mmCIF file of C-alpha atoms and ligand atoms in Angstrom:
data_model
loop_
_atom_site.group_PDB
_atom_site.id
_atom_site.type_symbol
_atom_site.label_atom_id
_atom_site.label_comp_id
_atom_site.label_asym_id
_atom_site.label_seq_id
_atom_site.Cartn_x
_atom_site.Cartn_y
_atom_site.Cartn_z
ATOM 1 C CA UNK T 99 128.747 46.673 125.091
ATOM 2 C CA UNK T 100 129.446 49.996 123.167
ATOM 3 C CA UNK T 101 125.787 51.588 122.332
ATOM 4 C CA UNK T 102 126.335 52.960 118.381
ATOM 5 C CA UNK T 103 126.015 56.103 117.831
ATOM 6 C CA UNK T 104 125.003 57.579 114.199
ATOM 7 C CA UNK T 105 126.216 61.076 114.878
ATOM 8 C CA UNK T 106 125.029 63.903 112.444
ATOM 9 C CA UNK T 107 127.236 67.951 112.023
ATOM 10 C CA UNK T 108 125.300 70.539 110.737
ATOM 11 C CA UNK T 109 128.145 72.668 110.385
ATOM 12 C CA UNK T 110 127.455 76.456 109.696
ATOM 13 C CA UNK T 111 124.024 75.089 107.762
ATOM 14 C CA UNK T 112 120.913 75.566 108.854
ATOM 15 C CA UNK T 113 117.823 77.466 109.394
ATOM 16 C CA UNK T 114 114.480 77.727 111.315
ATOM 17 C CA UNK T 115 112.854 76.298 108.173
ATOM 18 C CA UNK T 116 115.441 73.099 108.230
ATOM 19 C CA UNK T 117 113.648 71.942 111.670
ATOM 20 C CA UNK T 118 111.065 69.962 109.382
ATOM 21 C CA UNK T 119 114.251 67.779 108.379
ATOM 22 C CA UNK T 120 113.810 66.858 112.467
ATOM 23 C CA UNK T 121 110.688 65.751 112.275
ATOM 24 C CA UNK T 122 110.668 63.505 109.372
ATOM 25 C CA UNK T 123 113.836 62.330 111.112
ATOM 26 C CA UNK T 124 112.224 61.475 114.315
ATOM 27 C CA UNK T 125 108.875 60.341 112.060
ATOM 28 C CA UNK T 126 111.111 57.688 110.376
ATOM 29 C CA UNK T 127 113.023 56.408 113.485
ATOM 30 C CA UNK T 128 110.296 56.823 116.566
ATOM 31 C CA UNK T 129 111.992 53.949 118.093
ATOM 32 C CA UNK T 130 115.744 53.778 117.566
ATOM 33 C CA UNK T 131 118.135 50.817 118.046
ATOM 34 C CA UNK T 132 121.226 52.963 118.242
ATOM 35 C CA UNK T 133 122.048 56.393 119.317
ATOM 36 C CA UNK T 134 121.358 59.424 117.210
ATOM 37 C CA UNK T 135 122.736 62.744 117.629
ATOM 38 C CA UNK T 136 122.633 65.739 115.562
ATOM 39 C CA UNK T 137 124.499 68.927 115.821
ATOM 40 C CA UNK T 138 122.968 72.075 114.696
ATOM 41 C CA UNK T 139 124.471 76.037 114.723
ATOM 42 C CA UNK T 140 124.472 76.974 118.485
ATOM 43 C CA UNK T 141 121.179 79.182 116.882
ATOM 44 C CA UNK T 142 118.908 76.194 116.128
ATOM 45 C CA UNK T 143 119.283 74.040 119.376
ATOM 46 C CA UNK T 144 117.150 75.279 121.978
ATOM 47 C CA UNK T 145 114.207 75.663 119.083
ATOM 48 C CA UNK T 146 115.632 71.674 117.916
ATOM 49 C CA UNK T 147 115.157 70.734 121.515
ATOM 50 C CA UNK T 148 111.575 71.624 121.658
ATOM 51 C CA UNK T 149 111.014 70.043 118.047
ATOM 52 C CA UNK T 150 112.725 66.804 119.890
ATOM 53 C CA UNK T 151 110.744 66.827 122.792
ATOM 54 C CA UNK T 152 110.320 63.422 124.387
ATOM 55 C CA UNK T 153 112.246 61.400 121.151
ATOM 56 C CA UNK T 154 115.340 60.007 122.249
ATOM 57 C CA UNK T 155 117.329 61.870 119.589
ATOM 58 C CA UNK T 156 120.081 63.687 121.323
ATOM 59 C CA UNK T 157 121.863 67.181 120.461
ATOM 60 C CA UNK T 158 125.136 68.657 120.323
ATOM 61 C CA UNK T 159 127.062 71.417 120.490
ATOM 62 C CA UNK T 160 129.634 71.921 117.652
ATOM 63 C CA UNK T 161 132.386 73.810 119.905
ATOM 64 C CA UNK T 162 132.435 75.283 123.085
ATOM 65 C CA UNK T 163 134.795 78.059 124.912
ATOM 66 C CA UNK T 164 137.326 76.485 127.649
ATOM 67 C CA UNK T 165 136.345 78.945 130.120
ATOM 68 C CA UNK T 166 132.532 78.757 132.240
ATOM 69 C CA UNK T 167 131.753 82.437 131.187
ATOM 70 C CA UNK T 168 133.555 85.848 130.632
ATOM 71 C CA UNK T 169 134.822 88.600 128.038
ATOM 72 C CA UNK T 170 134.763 85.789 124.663
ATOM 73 C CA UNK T 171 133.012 87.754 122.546
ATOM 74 C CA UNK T 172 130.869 85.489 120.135
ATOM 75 C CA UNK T 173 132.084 82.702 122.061
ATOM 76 C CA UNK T 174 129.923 79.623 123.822
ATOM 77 C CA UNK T 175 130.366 77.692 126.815
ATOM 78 C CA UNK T 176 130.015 74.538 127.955
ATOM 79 C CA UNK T 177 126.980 75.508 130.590
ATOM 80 C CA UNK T 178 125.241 77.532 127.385
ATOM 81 C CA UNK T 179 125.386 74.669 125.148
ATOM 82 C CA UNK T 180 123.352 72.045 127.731
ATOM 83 C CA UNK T 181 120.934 75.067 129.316
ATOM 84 C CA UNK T 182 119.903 75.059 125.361
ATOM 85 C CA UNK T 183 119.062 71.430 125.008
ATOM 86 C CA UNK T 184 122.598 69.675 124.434
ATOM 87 C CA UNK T 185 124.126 66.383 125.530
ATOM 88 C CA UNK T 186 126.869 66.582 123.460
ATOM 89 C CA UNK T 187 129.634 68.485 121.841
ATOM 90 C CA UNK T 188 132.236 68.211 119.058
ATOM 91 C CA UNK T 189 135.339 69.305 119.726
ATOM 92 C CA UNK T 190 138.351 69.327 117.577
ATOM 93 C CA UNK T 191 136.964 68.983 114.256
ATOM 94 C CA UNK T 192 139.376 69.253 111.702
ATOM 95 C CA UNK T 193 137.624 72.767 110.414
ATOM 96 C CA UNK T 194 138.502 74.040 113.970
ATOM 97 C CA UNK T 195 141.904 73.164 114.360
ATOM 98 C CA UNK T 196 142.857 74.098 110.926
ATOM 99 C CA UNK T 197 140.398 77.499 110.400
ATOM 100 C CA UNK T 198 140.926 78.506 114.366
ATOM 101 C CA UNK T 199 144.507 77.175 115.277
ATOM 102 C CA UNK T 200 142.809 74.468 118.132
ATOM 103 C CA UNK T 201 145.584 73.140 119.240
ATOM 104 C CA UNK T 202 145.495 69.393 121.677
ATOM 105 C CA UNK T 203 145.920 71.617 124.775
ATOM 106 C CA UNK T 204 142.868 73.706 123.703
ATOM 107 C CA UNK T 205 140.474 71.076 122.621
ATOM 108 C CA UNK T 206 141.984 69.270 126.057
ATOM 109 C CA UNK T 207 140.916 72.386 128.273
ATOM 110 C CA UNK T 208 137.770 72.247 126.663
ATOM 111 C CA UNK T 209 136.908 68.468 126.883
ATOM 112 C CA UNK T 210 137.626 69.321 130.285
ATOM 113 C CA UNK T 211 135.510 72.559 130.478
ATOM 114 C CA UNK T 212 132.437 69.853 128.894
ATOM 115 C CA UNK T 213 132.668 67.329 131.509
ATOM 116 C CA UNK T 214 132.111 70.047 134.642
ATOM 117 C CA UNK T 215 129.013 70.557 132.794
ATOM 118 C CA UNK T 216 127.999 66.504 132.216
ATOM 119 C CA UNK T 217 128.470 67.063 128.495
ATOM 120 C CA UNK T 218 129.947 64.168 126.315
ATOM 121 C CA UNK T 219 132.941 65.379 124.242
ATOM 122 C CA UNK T 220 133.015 64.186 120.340
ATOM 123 C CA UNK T 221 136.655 64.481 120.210
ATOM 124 C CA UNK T 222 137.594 64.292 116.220
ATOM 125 C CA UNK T 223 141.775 63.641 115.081
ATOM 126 C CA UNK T 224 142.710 62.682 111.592
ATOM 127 C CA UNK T 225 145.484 63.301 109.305
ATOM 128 C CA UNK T 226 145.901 65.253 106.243
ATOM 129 C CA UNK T 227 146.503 63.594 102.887
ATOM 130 C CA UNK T 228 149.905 64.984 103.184
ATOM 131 C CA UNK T 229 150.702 63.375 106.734
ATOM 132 C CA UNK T 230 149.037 60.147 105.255
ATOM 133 C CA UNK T 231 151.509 59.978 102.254
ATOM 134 C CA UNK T 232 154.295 60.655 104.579
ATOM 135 C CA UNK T 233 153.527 57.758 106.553
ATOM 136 C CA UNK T 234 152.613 59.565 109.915
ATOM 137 C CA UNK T 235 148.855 58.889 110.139
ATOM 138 C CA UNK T 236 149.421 56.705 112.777
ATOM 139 C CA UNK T 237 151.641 58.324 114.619
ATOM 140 C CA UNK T 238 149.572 62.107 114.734
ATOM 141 C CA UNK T 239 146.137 60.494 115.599
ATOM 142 C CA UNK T 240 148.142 58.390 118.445
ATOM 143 C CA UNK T 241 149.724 62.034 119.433
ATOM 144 C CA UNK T 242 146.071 64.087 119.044
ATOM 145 C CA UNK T 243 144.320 61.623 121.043
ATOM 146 C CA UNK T 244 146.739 61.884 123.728
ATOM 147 C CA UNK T 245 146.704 65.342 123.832
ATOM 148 C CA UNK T 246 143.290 66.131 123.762
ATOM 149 C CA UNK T 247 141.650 63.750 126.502
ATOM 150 C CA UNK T 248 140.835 65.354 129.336
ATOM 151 C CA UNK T 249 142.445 63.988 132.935
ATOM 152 C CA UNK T 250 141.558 61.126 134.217
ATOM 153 C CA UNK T 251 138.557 59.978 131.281
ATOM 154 C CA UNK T 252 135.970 57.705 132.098
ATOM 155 C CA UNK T 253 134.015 56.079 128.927
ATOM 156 C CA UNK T 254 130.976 58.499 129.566
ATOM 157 C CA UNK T 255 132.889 60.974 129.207
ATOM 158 C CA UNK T 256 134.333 60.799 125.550
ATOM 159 C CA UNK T 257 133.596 59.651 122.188
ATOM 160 C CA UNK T 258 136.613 59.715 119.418
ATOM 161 C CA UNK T 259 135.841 60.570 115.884
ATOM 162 C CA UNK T 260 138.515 59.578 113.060
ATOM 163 C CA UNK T 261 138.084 61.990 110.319
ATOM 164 C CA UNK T 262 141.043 62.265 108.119
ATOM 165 C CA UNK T 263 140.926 65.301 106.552
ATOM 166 C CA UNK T 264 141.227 64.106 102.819
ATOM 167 C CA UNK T 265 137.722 62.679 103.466
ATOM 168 C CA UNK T 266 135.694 65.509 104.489
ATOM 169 C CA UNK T 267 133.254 67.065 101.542
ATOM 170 C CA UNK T 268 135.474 64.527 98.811
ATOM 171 C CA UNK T 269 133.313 61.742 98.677
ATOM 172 C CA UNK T 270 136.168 60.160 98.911
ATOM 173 C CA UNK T 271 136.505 57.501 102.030
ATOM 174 C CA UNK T 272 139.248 55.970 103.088
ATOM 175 C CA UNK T 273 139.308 51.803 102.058
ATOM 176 C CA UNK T 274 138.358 49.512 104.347
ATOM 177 C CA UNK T 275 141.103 48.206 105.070
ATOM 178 C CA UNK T 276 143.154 52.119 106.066
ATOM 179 C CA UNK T 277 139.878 52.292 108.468
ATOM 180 C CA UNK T 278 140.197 49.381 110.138
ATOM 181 C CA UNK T 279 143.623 49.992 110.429
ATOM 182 C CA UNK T 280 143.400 53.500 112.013
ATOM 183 C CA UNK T 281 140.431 52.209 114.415
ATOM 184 C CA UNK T 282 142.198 49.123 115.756
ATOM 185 C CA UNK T 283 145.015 51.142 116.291
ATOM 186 C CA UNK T 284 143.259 53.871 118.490
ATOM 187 C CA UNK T 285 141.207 50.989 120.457
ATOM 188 C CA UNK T 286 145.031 49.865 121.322
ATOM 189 C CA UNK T 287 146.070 53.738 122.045
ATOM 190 C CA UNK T 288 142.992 54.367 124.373
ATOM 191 C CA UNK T 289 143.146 51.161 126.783
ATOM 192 C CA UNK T 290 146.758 52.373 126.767
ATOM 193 C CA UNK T 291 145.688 55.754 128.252
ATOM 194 C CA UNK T 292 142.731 54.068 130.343
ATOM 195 C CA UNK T 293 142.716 50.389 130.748
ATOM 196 C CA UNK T 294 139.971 48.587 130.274
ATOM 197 C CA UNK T 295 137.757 51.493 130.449
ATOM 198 C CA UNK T 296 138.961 51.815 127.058
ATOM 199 C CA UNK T 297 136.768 49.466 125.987
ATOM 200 C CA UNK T 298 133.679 51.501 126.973
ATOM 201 C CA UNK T 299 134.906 54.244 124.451
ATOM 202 C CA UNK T 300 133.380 54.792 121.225
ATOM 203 C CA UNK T 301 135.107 55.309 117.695
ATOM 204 C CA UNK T 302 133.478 57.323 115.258
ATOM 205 C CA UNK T 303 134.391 57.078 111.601
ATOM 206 C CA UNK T 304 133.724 60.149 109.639
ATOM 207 C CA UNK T 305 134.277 61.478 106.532
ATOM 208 C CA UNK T 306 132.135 61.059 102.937
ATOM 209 C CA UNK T 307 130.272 58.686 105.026
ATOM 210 C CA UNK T 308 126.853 57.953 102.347
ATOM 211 C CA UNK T 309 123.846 55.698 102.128
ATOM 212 C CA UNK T 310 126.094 54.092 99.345
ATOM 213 C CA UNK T 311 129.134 53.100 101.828
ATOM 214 C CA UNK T 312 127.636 53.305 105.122
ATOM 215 C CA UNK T 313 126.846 49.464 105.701
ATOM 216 C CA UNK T 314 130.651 48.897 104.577
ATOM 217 C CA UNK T 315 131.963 51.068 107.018
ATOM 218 C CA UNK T 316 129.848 49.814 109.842
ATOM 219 C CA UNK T 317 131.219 46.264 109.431
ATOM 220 C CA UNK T 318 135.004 46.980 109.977
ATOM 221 C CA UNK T 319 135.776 46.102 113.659
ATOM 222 C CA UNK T 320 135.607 48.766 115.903
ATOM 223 C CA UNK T 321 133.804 51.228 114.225
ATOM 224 C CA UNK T 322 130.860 52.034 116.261
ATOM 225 C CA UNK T 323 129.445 54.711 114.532
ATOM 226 C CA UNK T 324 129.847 57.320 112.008
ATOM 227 C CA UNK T 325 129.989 61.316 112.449
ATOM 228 C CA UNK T 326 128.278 62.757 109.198
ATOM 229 C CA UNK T 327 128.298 66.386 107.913
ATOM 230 C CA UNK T 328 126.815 66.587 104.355
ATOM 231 C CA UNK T 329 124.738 63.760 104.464
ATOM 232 C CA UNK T 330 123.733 64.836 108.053
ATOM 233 C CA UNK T 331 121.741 67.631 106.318
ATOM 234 C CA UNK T 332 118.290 65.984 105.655
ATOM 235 C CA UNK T 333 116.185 63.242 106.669
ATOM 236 C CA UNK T 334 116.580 61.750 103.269
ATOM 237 C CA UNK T 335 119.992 61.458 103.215
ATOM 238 C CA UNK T 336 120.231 60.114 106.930
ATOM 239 C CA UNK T 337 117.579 57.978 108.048
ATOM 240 C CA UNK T 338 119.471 55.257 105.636
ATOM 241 C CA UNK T 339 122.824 55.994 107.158
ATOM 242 C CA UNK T 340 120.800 55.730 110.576
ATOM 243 C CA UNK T 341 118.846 52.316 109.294
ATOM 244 C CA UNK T 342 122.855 50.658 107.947
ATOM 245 C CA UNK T 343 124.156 51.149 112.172
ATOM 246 C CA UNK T 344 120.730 49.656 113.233
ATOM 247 C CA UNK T 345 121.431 46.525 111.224
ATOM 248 C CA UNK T 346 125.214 46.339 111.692
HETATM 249 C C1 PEP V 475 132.552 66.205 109.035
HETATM 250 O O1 PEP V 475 132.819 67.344 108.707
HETATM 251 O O2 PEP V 475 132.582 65.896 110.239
HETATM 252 C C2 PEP V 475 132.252 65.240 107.985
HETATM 253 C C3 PEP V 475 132.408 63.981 108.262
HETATM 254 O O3 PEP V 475 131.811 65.731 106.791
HETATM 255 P P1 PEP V 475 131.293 64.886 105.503
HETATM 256 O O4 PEP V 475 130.451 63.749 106.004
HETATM 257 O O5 PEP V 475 130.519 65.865 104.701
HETATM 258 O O6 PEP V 475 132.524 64.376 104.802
#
């Protein structure tokens, strides 16, 4: 049994004020039937962590360095992210590989660098519209995944997003049917990589995910979750998006 996750990215958003979006979130879900995790700038989580306190809501990391410590100016490692409150991190998000070159072998060294600390790595692939109209969307998540598991995964160890990059900030989602397609695909790719441990893995689907479409998405075979960034943003706009996994 795969525990959902409805997984919320603050992206560069978000100030001490925007904590109160916390506690109405914890106020409307005290007692959740899936897993929730939201993650806020590196600035916000140790001050989100004490606005959590005992709620199961969990928090992330949005990056992390590859390296335990050192000369990375404005960098953030692994051991920072969970001494500030984190359980998670998202690594290779499309914004990262595109705005700061991550290649497979970085996020890689990096999933790696979050399991030494006991973090669970978010690990997002997805193809541009361009690679989608060329036919290759298959073939490029099959080739991120590979590249950016760490060695030797166990389940706890890894949750895969499927963004495609046409569907971040559009509003517009993929069908059903291109979701379904791109999920079933990946289940095959990761019991490929690690048996039937594969199984224990979780698929994300994000991108434009809404109150409006969320229940849709949720249905299509393995999806087990969504990763959210705009709609992530306030209680309002998640709790419902929350509420659609509980009742999937
Ligand atoms: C994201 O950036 O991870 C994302 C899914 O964004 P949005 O929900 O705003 O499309």
């Amino acid at each position: 049994m795969r525990h959902k996750l409805a997984a919320g990215n603050w992206k560069m958003n978000g100030l001490s004020g925007d904590l109160a979006e916390i506690e109405a979130l914890i106020a409307a879900h005290p007692a959740p039937k899936v897993e929730m995790l939201i993650c806020p700038p590196a600035t916000l989580l140790s001050r989100m962590a004490d606005t959590v306190g005992d709620h199961p809501l969990h928090l992330g990391g949005q990056d992390c360095h590859a390296a335990p410590d050192g000369a990375n100016t404005g960098d953030i490692s692994a051991a920072m992210l969970v001494d500030a409150g984190a359980r998670y991190v998202i690594l290779g998000h499309s914004e990262r590989r595109t705005d700061h070159g991550e290649t497979d072998a970085v996020v890689k060294a990096k999933a790696e660098a979050a399991r030494t600390e006991g973090l669970v790595s978010v690990i997002c692939v997805g193809e541009t519209l361009a690679e989608r109209e060329a036919g290759e969307t298959l073939g490029l998540v099959g080739r991120q995944l590979a590249g950016s598991l760490p060695d030797a995964p166990i389940a706890a160890d890894v949750v895969i997003a499927y963004e495609p990059v046409w569907a971040i900030g559009t509003g517009k989602a993929p069908t059903s049917d291109q979701i379904a397609e791109v999920h079933g695909f990946l289940r095959a790719e990761i019991k490929r990589h690690m048996g039937v441990e594969g199984d224990g893995v979780r698929i994300l689907y994000g991108g434009s995910v809404k109150a409006g479409n969320a229940a849709e998405i949720f249905a299509i075979p393995d999806v087990d979750g969504a990763l959210v960034g705009g709609a992530s943003l306030t209680a309002g706009d998640f709790s419902p998006i929350v509420t659609a996994l509980e009742n999937a």
